[in-house]
CSV table of C-alpha atoms in Angstrom, one decimal:
chain,number,residue,atom,x,y,z
A,1,UNK,CA,2.0,40.9,-19.0
A,2,UNK,CA,2.4,37.2,-18.6
A,3,UNK,CA,5.3,36.3,-16.0
A,4,UNK,CA,6.9,32.9,-15.3
A,5,UNK,CA,8.9,32.2,-12.1
A,6,UNK,CA,10.8,29.1,-12.1
A,7,UNK,CA,12.2,27.9,-8.7
A,8,UNK,CA,13.9,24.9,-7.4
A,9,UNK,CA,10.7,24.6,-4.9
A,10,UNK,CA,7.1,25.8,-5.7
A,11,UNK,CA,4.6,25.3,-2.9
A,12,UNK,CA,1.6,24.6,-5.1
A,13,UNK,CA,-2.2,23.5,-4.3
A,14,UNK,CA,-4.1,20.7,-5.1
A,15,UNK,CA,-7.6,21.9,-4.4
A,16,UNK,CA,-7.4,20.9,-0.7
A,17,UNK,CA,-3.9,21.4,0.8
A,18,UNK,CA,-0.5,22.8,0.0
A,19,UNK,CA,1.7,20.7,-2.4
A,20,UNK,CA,5.3,20.9,-2.6
A,21,UNK,CA,6.9,20.6,-6.3
A,22,UNK,CA,10.3,20.3,-7.3
A,23,UNK,CA,11.8,22.3,-10.1
A,24,UNK,CA,8.5,23.7,-10.9
A,25,UNK,CA,7.2,27.3,-12.1
A,26,UNK,CA,4.6,29.9,-10.9
A,27,UNK,CA,3.0,32.0,-13.9
A,28,UNK,CA,0.8,34.7,-13.4
A,29,UNK,CA,-1.0,37.2,-15.8
A,30,UNK,CA,-2.0,40.8,-14.6
A,31,UNK,CA,-3.5,40.2,-11.1
A,32,UNK,CA,-4.2,36.1,-11.6
A,33,UNK,CA,-1.9,33.0,-11.3
A,34,UNK,CA,-2.8,30.8,-14.3
A,35,UNK,CA,0.0,27.9,-13.6
A,36,UNK,CA,1.5,26.7,-10.1
A,37,UNK,CA,3.6,23.6,-10.4
A,38,UNK,CA,5.7,21.6,-13.0
A,39,UNK,CA,5.3,21.1,-16.4
A,40,UNK,CA,4.5,24.8,-18.0
A,41,UNK,CA,5.7,25.0,-21.4
A,42,UNK,CA,3.4,27.8,-22.6
A,43,UNK,CA,4.2,31.3,-23.9
A,44,UNK,CA,5.3,34.0,-21.3
A,45,UNK,CA,6.4,37.6,-21.6
A,46,UNK,CA,9.1,37.2,-19.2
A,47,UNK,CA,10.7,34.4,-17.4
A,48,UNK,CA,12.8,34.5,-14.4
A,49,UNK,CA,14.8,31.6,-13.0
A,50,UNK,CA,15.2,32.2,-9.3
A,51,UNK,CA,17.2,29.1,-9.0
A,52,UNK,CA,17.9,27.7,-5.1
A,53,UNK,CA,14.4,29.6,-3.6
A,54,UNK,CA,11.0,28.6,-2.7
A,55,UNK,CA,8.1,30.3,-4.1
A,56,UNK,CA,5.4,30.5,-1.5
A,57,UNK,CA,2.1,32.0,-1.4
A,58,UNK,CA,2.1,35.5,0.5
A,59,UNK,CA,1.8,35.6,4.0
A,60,UNK,CA,-1.4,37.0,5.7
A,61,UNK,CA,-0.9,38.9,8.9
A,62,UNK,CA,-4.0,39.2,10.9
A,63,UNK,CA,-2.3,41.3,13.7
A,64,UNK,CA,0.2,43.4,11.7
A,65,UNK,CA,2.3,46.0,13.4
A,66,UNK,CA,1.4,49.3,11.7
A,67,UNK,CA,3.5,51.6,14.0
A,68,UNK,CA,6.9,52.1,15.9
A,69,UNK,CA,7.5,48.9,17.6
A,70,UNK,CA,7.0,49.7,21.7
A,71,UNK,CA,8.0,46.0,22.7
A,72,UNK,CA,11.7,47.2,22.6
A,73,UNK,CA,10.6,49.2,25.3
A,74,UNK,CA,8.0,47.3,27.2
A,75,UNK,CA,8.5,43.6,27.2
A,76,UNK,CA,11.6,43.3,29.6
A,77,UNK,CA,10.9,45.2,32.8
A,78,UNK,CA,10.0,44.2,36.2
A,79,UNK,CA,6.9,45.4,38.0
A,80,UNK,CA,8.6,49.0,39.0
A,81,UNK,CA,9.6,50.3,35.7
A,82,UNK,CA,6.6,48.5,34.2
A,83,UNK,CA,3.9,50.6,35.8
A,84,UNK,CA,6.0,53.5,34.1
A,85,UNK,CA,5.2,52.2,30.8
A,86,UNK,CA,1.3,52.7,30.9
A,87,UNK,CA,-0.3,56.2,31.3
A,88,UNK,CA,-0.7,57.6,35.0
A,89,UNK,CA,-4.1,58.8,36.5
A,90,UNK,CA,-2.8,62.5,36.1
A,91,UNK,CA,-2.0,62.0,32.7
A,92,UNK,CA,-5.5,60.6,31.8
A,93,UNK,CA,-7.4,63.5,33.7
A,94,UNK,CA,-5.1,66.5,32.6
A,95,UNK,CA,-2.2,65.8,30.3
A,96,UNK,CA,-3.5,63.8,27.3
A,97,UNK,CA,-1.7,64.7,23.9
A,98,UNK,CA,-0.7,63.5,20.6
A,99,UNK,CA,3.2,62.8,20.5
A,100,UNK,CA,3.3,62.8,16.8
A,101,UNK,CA,1.4,65.2,14.5
A,102,UNK,CA,-1.1,63.4,11.7
A,103,UNK,CA,1.9,63.9,9.0
A,104,UNK,CA,4.3,62.0,11.2
A,105,UNK,CA,1.7,59.3,12.1
A,106,UNK,CA,1.1,58.9,8.1
A,107,UNK,CA,4.8,58.5,7.7
A,108,UNK,CA,4.9,55.8,10.5
A,109,UNK,CA,2.0,54.0,8.9
A,110,UNK,CA,4.1,53.8,5.7
A,111,UNK,CA,7.2,52.6,7.4
A,112,UNK,CA,5.3,49.8,9.0
A,113,UNK,CA,3.7,48.6,6.1
A,114,UNK,CA,7.0,48.9,3.9
A,115,UNK,CA,8.6,46.4,6.7
A,116,UNK,CA,5.3,44.0,6.5
A,117,UNK,CA,6.7,44.0,2.6
A,118,UNK,CA,9.8,43.3,3.1
A,119,UNK,CA,9.3,40.4,5.2
A,120,UNK,CA,6.9,38.7,2.8
A,121,UNK,CA,3.5,39.9,4.3
A,122,UNK,CA,1.1,40.7,1.5
A,123,UNK,CA,-2.1,40.8,3.2
A,124,UNK,CA,-2.4,42.8,6.3
A,125,UNK,CA,-4.9,43.8,9.1
A,126,UNK,CA,-2.9,46.6,10.8
A,127,UNK,CA,-2.5,47.3,14.7
A,128,UNK,CA,-1.1,50.4,16.0
A,129,UNK,CA,-0.6,51.4,19.5
A,130,UNK,CA,-2.4,53.8,21.5
A,131,UNK,CA,0.4,54.9,23.8
A,132,UNK,CA,1.6,57.8,22.2
A,133,UNK,CA,-1.8,59.0,21.0
A,134,UNK,CA,-4.3,61.7,22.8
A,135,UNK,CA,-6.7,58.7,23.1
A,136,UNK,CA,-7.0,56.2,20.0
A,137,UNK,CA,-6.8,55.9,16.1
A,138,UNK,CA,-9.5,58.0,14.3
A,139,UNK,CA,-10.7,57.8,10.7
A,140,UNK,CA,-7.7,60.0,9.2
A,141,UNK,CA,-5.6,57.6,10.9
A,142,UNK,CA,-7.4,55.0,9.0
A,143,UNK,CA,-7.2,56.9,5.8
A,144,UNK,CA,-3.3,57.1,6.3
A,145,UNK,CA,-3.0,53.2,6.5
A,146,UNK,CA,-5.6,53.1,3.2
A,147,UNK,CA,-3.4,55.7,1.3
A,148,UNK,CA,0.1,53.8,2.3
A,149,UNK,CA,-1.7,50.6,1.2
A,150,UNK,CA,-2.4,51.8,-1.9
A,151,UNK,CA,0.5,53.3,-2.9
A,152,UNK,CA,2.9,50.6,-1.5
A,153,UNK,CA,0.9,47.7,-3.1
A,154,UNK,CA,0.0,45.9,0.1
A,155,UNK,CA,-3.5,44.0,0.7
A,156,UNK,CA,-5.0,45.3,3.7
A,157,UNK,CA,-8.0,45.0,6.0
A,158,UNK,CA,-7.9,48.5,7.9
A,159,UNK,CA,-10.1,50.6,10.2
A,160,UNK,CA,-9.4,52.9,13.0
A,161,UNK,CA,-8.8,51.6,16.4
A,162,UNK,CA,-11.5,52.6,19.2
A,163,UNK,CA,-11.9,52.2,22.7
A,164,UNK,CA,-13.8,54.1,25.8
A,165,UNK,CA,-11.4,53.4,28.4
A,166,UNK,CA,-7.9,53.4,29.0
A,167,UNK,CA,-5.3,50.8,31.1
A,168,UNK,CA,-3.9,53.7,33.7
A,169,UNK,CA,-1.9,53.4,36.7
A,170,UNK,CA,-4.0,55.0,39.7
A,171,UNK,CA,-2.1,57.3,41.9
A,172,UNK,CA,-1.7,55.0,44.7
A,173,UNK,CA,-0.3,52.7,42.3
A,174,UNK,CA,-3.1,50.2,41.5
A,175,UNK,CA,-3.8,49.4,37.8
A,176,UNK,CA,-7.6,50.3,36.8
A,177,UNK,CA,-9.5,51.5,33.6
A,178,UNK,CA,-10.5,54.9,33.2
A,179,UNK,CA,-13.2,56.1,31.0
A,180,UNK,CA,-14.4,58.3,28.2
A,181,UNK,CA,-17.4,57.3,26.7
A,182,UNK,CA,-17.9,60.4,24.4
A,183,UNK,CA,-14.5,59.6,23.1
A,184,UNK,CA,-15.6,55.7,22.3
A,185,UNK,CA,-18.7,56.8,20.5
A,186,UNK,CA,-16.6,59.1,18.4
A,187,UNK,CA,-14.3,56.1,17.7
A,188,UNK,CA,-17.0,54.2,16.7
A,189,UNK,CA,-18.4,56.7,14.0
A,190,UNK,CA,-15.4,57.3,12.9
A,191,UNK,CA,-15.2,53.1,11.9
A,192,UNK,CA,-18.3,53.4,10.3
A,193,UNK,CA,-17.4,56.2,8.5
A,194,UNK,CA,-14.2,54.3,7.1
A,195,UNK,CA,-16.1,51.3,6.5
A,196,UNK,CA,-18.3,53.3,4.0
A,197,UNK,CA,-15.2,54.9,2.6
A,198,UNK,CA,-13.7,51.5,1.6
A,199,UNK,CA,-16.7,50.2,0.2
A,200,UNK,CA,-16.5,52.8,-2.1
A,201,UNK,CA,-13.0,52.8,-3.0
A,202,UNK,CA,-11.9,51.5,-6.4
A,203,UNK,CA,-8.9,50.2,-4.8
A,204,UNK,CA,-9.2,46.3,-4.7
A,205,UNK,CA,-6.3,46.1,-2.0
A,206,UNK,CA,-8.4,48.3,0.7
A,207,UNK,CA,-11.2,46.6,2.8
A,208,UNK,CA,-12.5,47.4,5.8
A,209,UNK,CA,-12.6,45.9,9.1
A,210,UNK,CA,-13.8,46.6,12.7
A,211,UNK,CA,-10.7,46.9,14.9
A,212,UNK,CA,-11.7,47.7,18.1
A,213,UNK,CA,-9.2,48.0,21.2
A,214,UNK,CA,-8.7,45.5,23.9
A,215,UNK,CA,-12.0,44.1,25.6
A,216,UNK,CA,-11.0,45.7,29.3
A,217,UNK,CA,-11.1,49.3,27.4
A,218,UNK,CA,-14.6,49.0,25.9
A,219,UNK,CA,-17.9,49.3,27.3
A,220,UNK,CA,-20.3,46.9,27.2
A,221,UNK,CA,-22.7,49.3,24.7
A,222,UNK,CA,-19.6,49.9,22.6
A,223,UNK,CA,-19.4,46.0,22.2
A,224,UNK,CA,-22.6,45.9,21.4
A,225,UNK,CA,-22.9,48.4,19.0
A,226,UNK,CA,-19.7,47.1,17.3
A,227,UNK,CA,-21.4,43.8,16.8
A,228,UNK,CA,-24.2,45.4,15.3
A,229,UNK,CA,-22.5,47.3,12.9
A,230,UNK,CA,-20.1,44.3,12.0
A,231,UNK,CA,-23.4,42.5,11.1
A,232,UNK,CA,-24.6,45.2,9.0
A,233,UNK,CA,-21.5,45.5,7.1
A,234,UNK,CA,-20.8,41.8,6.9
A,235,UNK,CA,-17.2,42.6,7.9
A,236,UNK,CA,-14.7,41.1,10.4
A,237,UNK,CA,-14.1,42.2,14.0
A,238,UNK,CA,-10.7,41.9,15.5
A,239,UNK,CA,-10.7,42.3,19.2
A,240,UNK,CA,-7.9,41.5,21.8
A,241,UNK,CA,-9.2,39.4,24.5
A,242,UNK,CA,-8.3,36.4,26.7
A,243,UNK,CA,-5.0,37.8,26.7
A,244,UNK,CA,-4.0,38.8,30.2
A,245,UNK,CA,-4.8,38.3,34.0
A,246,UNK,CA,-5.4,41.9,34.4
A,247,UNK,CA,-8.2,41.9,31.7
A,248,UNK,CA,-9.9,38.3,33.5
A,249,UNK,CA,-10.0,40.3,37.0
A,250,UNK,CA,-11.4,43.5,35.5
A,251,UNK,CA,-14.5,41.6,33.8
A,252,UNK,CA,-15.0,39.6,36.7
A,253,UNK,CA,-15.2,42.6,39.4
A,254,UNK,CA,-17.2,45.0,36.7
A,255,UNK,CA,-19.9,42.2,35.2
A,256,UNK,CA,-19.0,39.1,37.1
A,257,UNK,CA,-18.1,37.4,33.7
A,258,UNK,CA,-15.5,35.9,32.2
A,259,UNK,CA,-14.2,37.2,28.5
A,260,UNK,CA,-15.9,34.7,26.5
A,261,UNK,CA,-19.3,35.3,28.6
A,262,UNK,CA,-18.8,39.0,27.6
A,263,UNK,CA,-18.3,38.2,24.2
A,264,UNK,CA,-21.5,36.2,23.9
A,265,UNK,CA,-23.7,38.5,25.7
A,266,UNK,CA,-22.6,41.4,23.4
A,267,UNK,CA,-23.4,39.7,20.4
A,268,UNK,CA,-19.7,39.3,19.5
A,269,UNK,CA,-19.9,35.3,18.6
A,270,UNK,CA,-22.4,35.9,16.4
A,271,UNK,CA,-19.8,37.7,14.0
A,272,UNK,CA,-16.9,36.9,12.0
A,273,UNK,CA,-14.7,37.5,15.3
A,274,UNK,CA,-10.7,37.4,15.1
A,275,UNK,CA,-9.5,37.0,18.6
A,276,UNK,CA,-5.8,37.7,18.7
A,277,UNK,CA,-3.7,35.7,21.6
A,278,UNK,CA,-6.4,34.1,23.4
A,279,UNK,CA,-4.2,32.3,25.6
A,280,UNK,CA,-6.2,32.8,28.9
A,281,UNK,CA,-9.5,31.4,30.4
A,282,UNK,CA,-11.4,31.1,33.2
A,283,UNK,CA,-10.5,28.0,34.5
A,284,UNK,CA,-9.3,27.5,38.0
A,285,UNK,CA,-6.5,29.8,39.2
A,286,UNK,CA,-5.3,32.9,37.5
A,287,UNK,CA,-3.2,32.2,33.9
A,288,UNK,CA,-4.9,29.1,33.2
A,289,UNK,CA,-5.8,28.4,29.7
A,290,UNK,CA,-8.8,28.1,28.1
A,291,UNK,CA,-11.1,25.3,29.2
A,292,UNK,CA,-12.1,22.3,26.9
A,293,UNK,CA,-15.5,24.0,27.4
A,294,UNK,CA,-14.2,27.4,26.2
A,295,UNK,CA,-12.4,26.2,22.9
A,296,UNK,CA,-15.6,24.4,22.0
A,297,UNK,CA,-17.3,27.2,22.6
A,298,UNK,CA,-14.9,29.3,20.2
A,299,UNK,CA,-14.8,26.8,17.7
A,300,UNK,CA,-18.7,26.4,17.7
A,301,UNK,CA,-19.1,30.2,17.1
A,302,UNK,CA,-16.6,30.0,14.1
A,303,UNK,CA,-14.0,32.3,16.2
A,304,UNK,CA,-10.5,32.6,14.4
A,305,UNK,CA,-8.0,33.0,17.0
A,306,UNK,CA,-4.7,34.9,15.7
A,307,UNK,CA,-1.7,33.1,17.3
A,308,UNK,CA,1.1,35.6,17.7
A,309,UNK,CA,4.0,33.4,18.7
A,310,UNK,CA,6.9,35.7,19.2
A,311,UNK,CA,4.7,38.4,20.8
A,312,UNK,CA,3.2,36.2,23.3
A,313,UNK,CA,6.6,34.4,24.0
A,314,UNK,CA,8.1,38.1,24.7
A,315,UNK,CA,5.3,39.1,27.3
A,316,UNK,CA,5.6,35.5,28.8
A,317,UNK,CA,2.8,33.6,27.5
A,318,UNK,CA,2.3,30.9,25.3
A,319,UNK,CA,-1.0,29.1,23.7
A,320,UNK,CA,-1.2,25.6,25.5
A,321,UNK,CA,-1.4,24.5,23.0
A,322,UNK,CA,-1.4,25.0,19.2
A,323,UNK,CA,-2.1,21.4,18.7
A,324,UNK,CA,-5.2,21.4,21.3
A,325,UNK,CA,-6.7,24.5,19.6
A,326,UNK,CA,-6.8,23.1,16.1
A,327,UNK,CA,-7.8,19.6,17.4
A,328,UNK,CA,-10.7,21.8,18.9
A,329,UNK,CA,-11.8,22.7,15.7
A,330,UNK,CA,-10.7,26.3,16.2
A,331,UNK,CA,-9.0,28.4,13.3
A,332,UNK,CA,-5.9,29.3,14.0
A,333,UNK,CA,-3.9,32.3,12.0
A,334,UNK,CA,-1.1,34.2,12.5
A,335,UNK,CA,0.1,37.5,13.6
A,336,UNK,CA,3.1,39.3,14.4
A,337,UNK,CA,1.7,42.1,16.6
A,338,UNK,CA,5.3,43.6,17.0
A,339,UNK,CA,8.6,43.9,15.5
A,340,UNK,CA,10.1,42.4,13.2
A,341,UNK,CA,6.8,41.4,11.2
A,342,UNK,CA,8.8,38.0,10.5
A,343,UNK,CA,6.5,35.1,10.1
A,344,UNK,CA,9.2,32.5,9.7
A,345,UNK,CA,10.7,33.2,12.9
A,346,UNK,CA,7.2,33.3,14.4
A,347,UNK,CA,6.4,29.9,13.4
A,348,UNK,CA,9.6,28.2,14.2
A,349,UNK,CA,9.2,29.9,17.8
A,350,UNK,CA,5.5,28.8,17.8
A,351,UNK,CA,6.6,25.3,16.8
A,352,UNK,CA,9.3,25.0,19.4
A,353,UNK,CA,6.9,25.9,22.2
A,354,UNK,CA,4.3,23.5,21.1
A,355,UNK,CA,6.8,21.0,21.6
A,356,UNK,CA,7.9,22.3,25.0
A,357,UNK,CA,4.0,22.6,26.0
A,358,UNK,CA,2.9,19.0,24.8
A,359,UNK,CA,6.1,17.4,25.4
A,360,UNK,CA,5.8,16.0,21.6
A,361,UNK,CA,8.5,16.5,19.1
A,362,UNK,CA,5.7,16.2,16.4
A,363,UNK,CA,3.7,19.0,18.0
A,364,UNK,CA,3.1,22.6,16.2
A,365,UNK,CA,4.1,20.9,12.9
A,366,UNK,CA,5.8,23.1,9.9
A,367,UNK,CA,3.0,22.2,7.4
A,368,UNK,CA,0.5,23.5,10.5
A,369,UNK,CA,2.0,26.8,10.9
A,370,UNK,CA,2.2,27.5,7.5
A,371,UNK,CA,-1.6,27.0,6.6
A,372,UNK,CA,-2.1,29.2,9.5
A,373,UNK,CA,-0.2,31.9,7.9
A,374,UNK,CA,-2.1,31.2,4.3
A,375,UNK,CA,-5.0,29.2,3.9
A,376,UNK,CA,-6.7,29.7,7.5
A,377,UNK,CA,-6.2,32.9,7.4
A,378,UNK,CA,-7.9,33.2,3.8
A,379,UNK,CA,-10.8,31.2,5.1
A,380,UNK,CA,-11.2,34.0,8.1
A,381,UNK,CA,-11.4,36.6,5.4
A,382,UNK,CA,-13.5,34.7,3.4
A,383,UNK,CA,-10.9,34.5,0.5
A,384,UNK,CA,-10.9,31.5,-1.4
A,385,UNK,CA,-8.6,33.5,-3.8
A,386,UNK,CA,-5.7,34.0,-1.1
A,387,UNK,CA,-3.2,32.0,0.6
A,388,UNK,CA,-2.8,29.6,-2.2
A,389,UNK,CA,-0.9,29.2,-5.5
A,390,UNK,CA,-3.2,28.1,-8.1
A,391,UNK,CA,-5.1,28.8,-11.1
A,392,UNK,CA,-7.7,31.7,-10.6
A,393,UNK,CA,-6.1,32.7,-7.2
A,394,UNK,CA,-4.4,36.2,-6.7
A,395,UNK,CA,-1.0,36.5,-7.6
A,396,UNK,CA,0.1,37.0,-4.0
A,397,UNK,CA,3.4,35.4,-3.4
A,398,UNK,CA,6.8,35.5,-1.9
A,399,UNK,CA,10.2,34.4,-3.0
A,400,UNK,CA,12.5,33.1,-0.2
A,401,UNK,CA,16.2,32.5,-0.9
A,402,UNK,CA,17.6,28.9,-0.2
A,403,UNK,CA,20.7,29.5,-1.3
A,404,UNK,CA,22.5,31.7,1.6
A,405,UNK,CA,25.6,29.8,3.0
A,406,UNK,CA,24.5,30.8,6.2
A,407,UNK,CA,21.7,28.7,6.1
A,408,UNK,CA,23.7,25.8,5.9
A,409,UNK,CA,22.4,22.7,4.0
A,410,UNK,CA,18.9,22.3,2.8
A,411,UNK,CA,16.6,19.5,3.6
A,412,UNK,CA,12.7,20.0,3.4
A,413,UNK,CA,12.4,23.9,2.6
A,414,UNK,CA,10.0,25.1,4.7
A,415,UNK,CA,11.6,23.4,7.5
A,416,UNK,CA,15.0,24.5,6.6
A,417,UNK,CA,13.7,27.9,6.6
A,418,UNK,CA,12.1,28.2,9.7
A,419,UNK,CA,15.3,26.1,11.7
A,420,UNK,CA,17.7,28.1,9.8
A,421,UNK,CA,16.3,31.1,8.0
A,422,UNK,CA,13.8,34.1,8.8
A,423,UNK,CA,11.5,36.4,6.6
A,424,UNK,CA,14.8,38.3,6.2
A,425,UNK,CA,15.5,35.7,3.3
A,426,UNK,CA,12.5,37.3,1.2
A,427,UNK,CA,13.9,38.6,-1.9
A,428,UNK,CA,10.9,39.3,-3.9
A,429,UNK,CA,7.0,40.0,-3.1
A,430,UNK,CA,4.3,40.2,-5.8
A,431,UNK,CA,0.7,41.4,-4.9
A,432,UNK,CA,-1.9,41.2,-7.0
A,433,UNK,CA,0.9,40.5,-9.9
A,434,UNK,CA,2.5,43.8,-8.7
A,435,UNK,CA,6.2,43.2,-7.8
A,436,UNK,CA,6.3,45.4,-4.7
A,437,UNK,CA,9.7,44.1,-3.1
A,438,UNK,CA,12.4,43.0,-5.7
A,439,UNK,CA,16.2,41.9,-4.7
A,440,UNK,CA,15.2,42.5,-1.1
A,441,UNK,CA,14.4,45.9,-1.5
A,442,UNK,CA,11.2,48.3,-2.4
A,443,UNK,CA,11.6,50.0,-5.9
A,444,UNK,CA,11.2,53.9,-5.4
A,445,UNK,CA,11.7,53.9,-1.7
A,446,UNK,CA,14.8,55.5,0.0
A,447,UNK,CA,15.1,53.1,2.7
A,448,UNK,CA,18.1,54.3,4.7
A,449,UNK,CA,16.1,57.8,4.9
A,450,UNK,CA,12.9,56.4,6.0
A,451,UNK,CA,15.1,54.3,8.9
A,452,UNK,CA,16.5,57.6,9.7
A,453,UNK,CA,13.3,59.4,10.1
A,454,UNK,CA,11.6,56.4,12.0
A,455,UNK,CA,14.6,56.3,14.7
A,456,UNK,CA,13.8,60.2,15.3
A,457,UNK,CA,10.4,59.2,16.0
A,458,UNK,CA,11.1,56.6,18.2
A,459,UNK,CA,13.4,58.8,20.6
A,460,UNK,CA,10.6,61.2,20.5
A,461,UNK,CA,8.1,58.4,21.4
A,462,UNK,CA,10.6,57.0,24.1
A,463,UNK,CA,11.2,60.3,25.5
A,464,UNK,CA,7.4,60.8,26.2
A,465,UNK,CA,6.9,58.3,28.1
A,466,UNK,CA,7.9,60.4,31.0
A,467,UNK,CA,4.9,62.4,30.9
A,468,UNK,CA,2.8,59.3,31.5
A,469,UNK,CA,4.5,58.0,34.2
A,470,UNK,CA,3.4,57.9,37.5
A,471,UNK,CA,6.5,59.5,39.2
A,472,UNK,CA,7.6,61.2,35.8
A,473,UNK,CA,10.8,59.2,35.7
A,474,UNK,CA,13.3,60.1,32.9
A,475,UNK,CA,13.3,57.7,29.7
A,476,UNK,CA,16.9,56.8,30.8
A,477,UNK,CA,15.4,55.4,34.1
A,478,UNK,CA,12.8,53.6,32.5
A,479,UNK,CA,14.6,52.4,29.8
A,480,UNK,CA,18.2,51.5,31.4
A,481,UNK,CA,20.2,49.7,28.7
A,482,UNK,CA,21.2,46.1,29.2
A,483,UNK,CA,24.7,47.2,30.3
A,484,UNK,CA,25.5,50.7,31.8
A,485,UNK,CA,28.6,52.1,29.9
A,486,UNK,CA,28.4,54.6,32.5
A,487,UNK,CA,29.4,52.1,35.4
A,488,UNK,CA,33.5,52.1,36.3
A,489,UNK,CA,35.3,49.3,34.7
A,490,UNK,CA,36.0,46.5,36.7
A,491,UNK,CA,39.8,47.5,37.0
A,492,UNK,CA,38.8,51.1,38.6
A,493,UNK,CA,36.5,49.6,41.1
A,494,UNK,CA,39.4,47.3,42.6
A,495,UNK,CA,41.9,50.3,42.5
């Protein structure tokens, strides 16, 4: 079937960059685009006039939440409470368990991927929390993501997360990493098994990737084996690193090396490496941004930095700066990493931070951020058929409503969306020619029921933090409300 969509604005592609067309069409047949721009007068089996809307390439999220969000719980507390948000030493040695069953984890993956589609994400590289697992993701978890992706129709680069260590709080309150090398080896074996599964799958939407955990939870040998496997299968590797002061301190203490030196010594810089965050370097003082030399080394190695503006900001971090990394030659893609998976809000936050960091109103431009969510991410994946609306490209697109009264007036559609809208303005999401979101909902899914079940599982996840807390404090203490309704009213206190 040939479908023609008409809108007030279309973000097409001229062979080198995005180009904005007014009163234009996007036409696709099966899974391929055959026209994007003005002047379509050919045959179409279905024509839809979208009115005051922007048709954009689908967004690519290379750090896409595939879980129930834990940032609600651990992105705002002071040191005393924050220590209770990690595993205690006692939990590691004697009480580890899966909070959720395999079936519940499968539901959570489906719930999270549904959220991605509703927010205009057409290609995702999932990430899930290990906090509520007995160790980390396994092969069956990756299959759950793949099955959910196939059913929902979202393009994914998936694989189980794995690790050989876990961040803990020692009995004396010190942060540390404790190790289980056998579980790390099992995790890598599961990752290899999933790569074989994805390679043999008939579903073109599911591809394999290697998704190890944070660098400080990976032994050097596990990192080396990951690099060998990535080269053998020619798949991307995503490794969270250069993202915290504790990480830098651990690597210096254990190996006398910086994160970048560990990446180099283990062969990971020879891979197609994606590094989420990359906000800290090894310069003078803790919390320093990467030096110019470190940025050049990342650029020379072809590393893609996955910038997650909203999540970084929530945890008190910022890229210093978007333009500096770009000018160093680094390919910058985007991720959401936490809820909501809203790259429009992320672009706005990132652009605003860039203005403050660089002291220039033109810093972190809207066009650069949109390229990061589309063309740059497609380049990282080695896909010149994604991230653009052009003949021959995959029919992955989103429709963003610009007619909502609450948005106010419209100037440039992208800047208007960034400043006055959000990804909740997505009305339609199409992946490989299949409409997977229509009218702001997912056809065939009971979203109200899904939300209710997700809330029940979240409450269980929240309560289970008490088991891991060094002091075994109840959830009500670990996660106090912003305003406590149990406190007496001011008038009662005066009486």
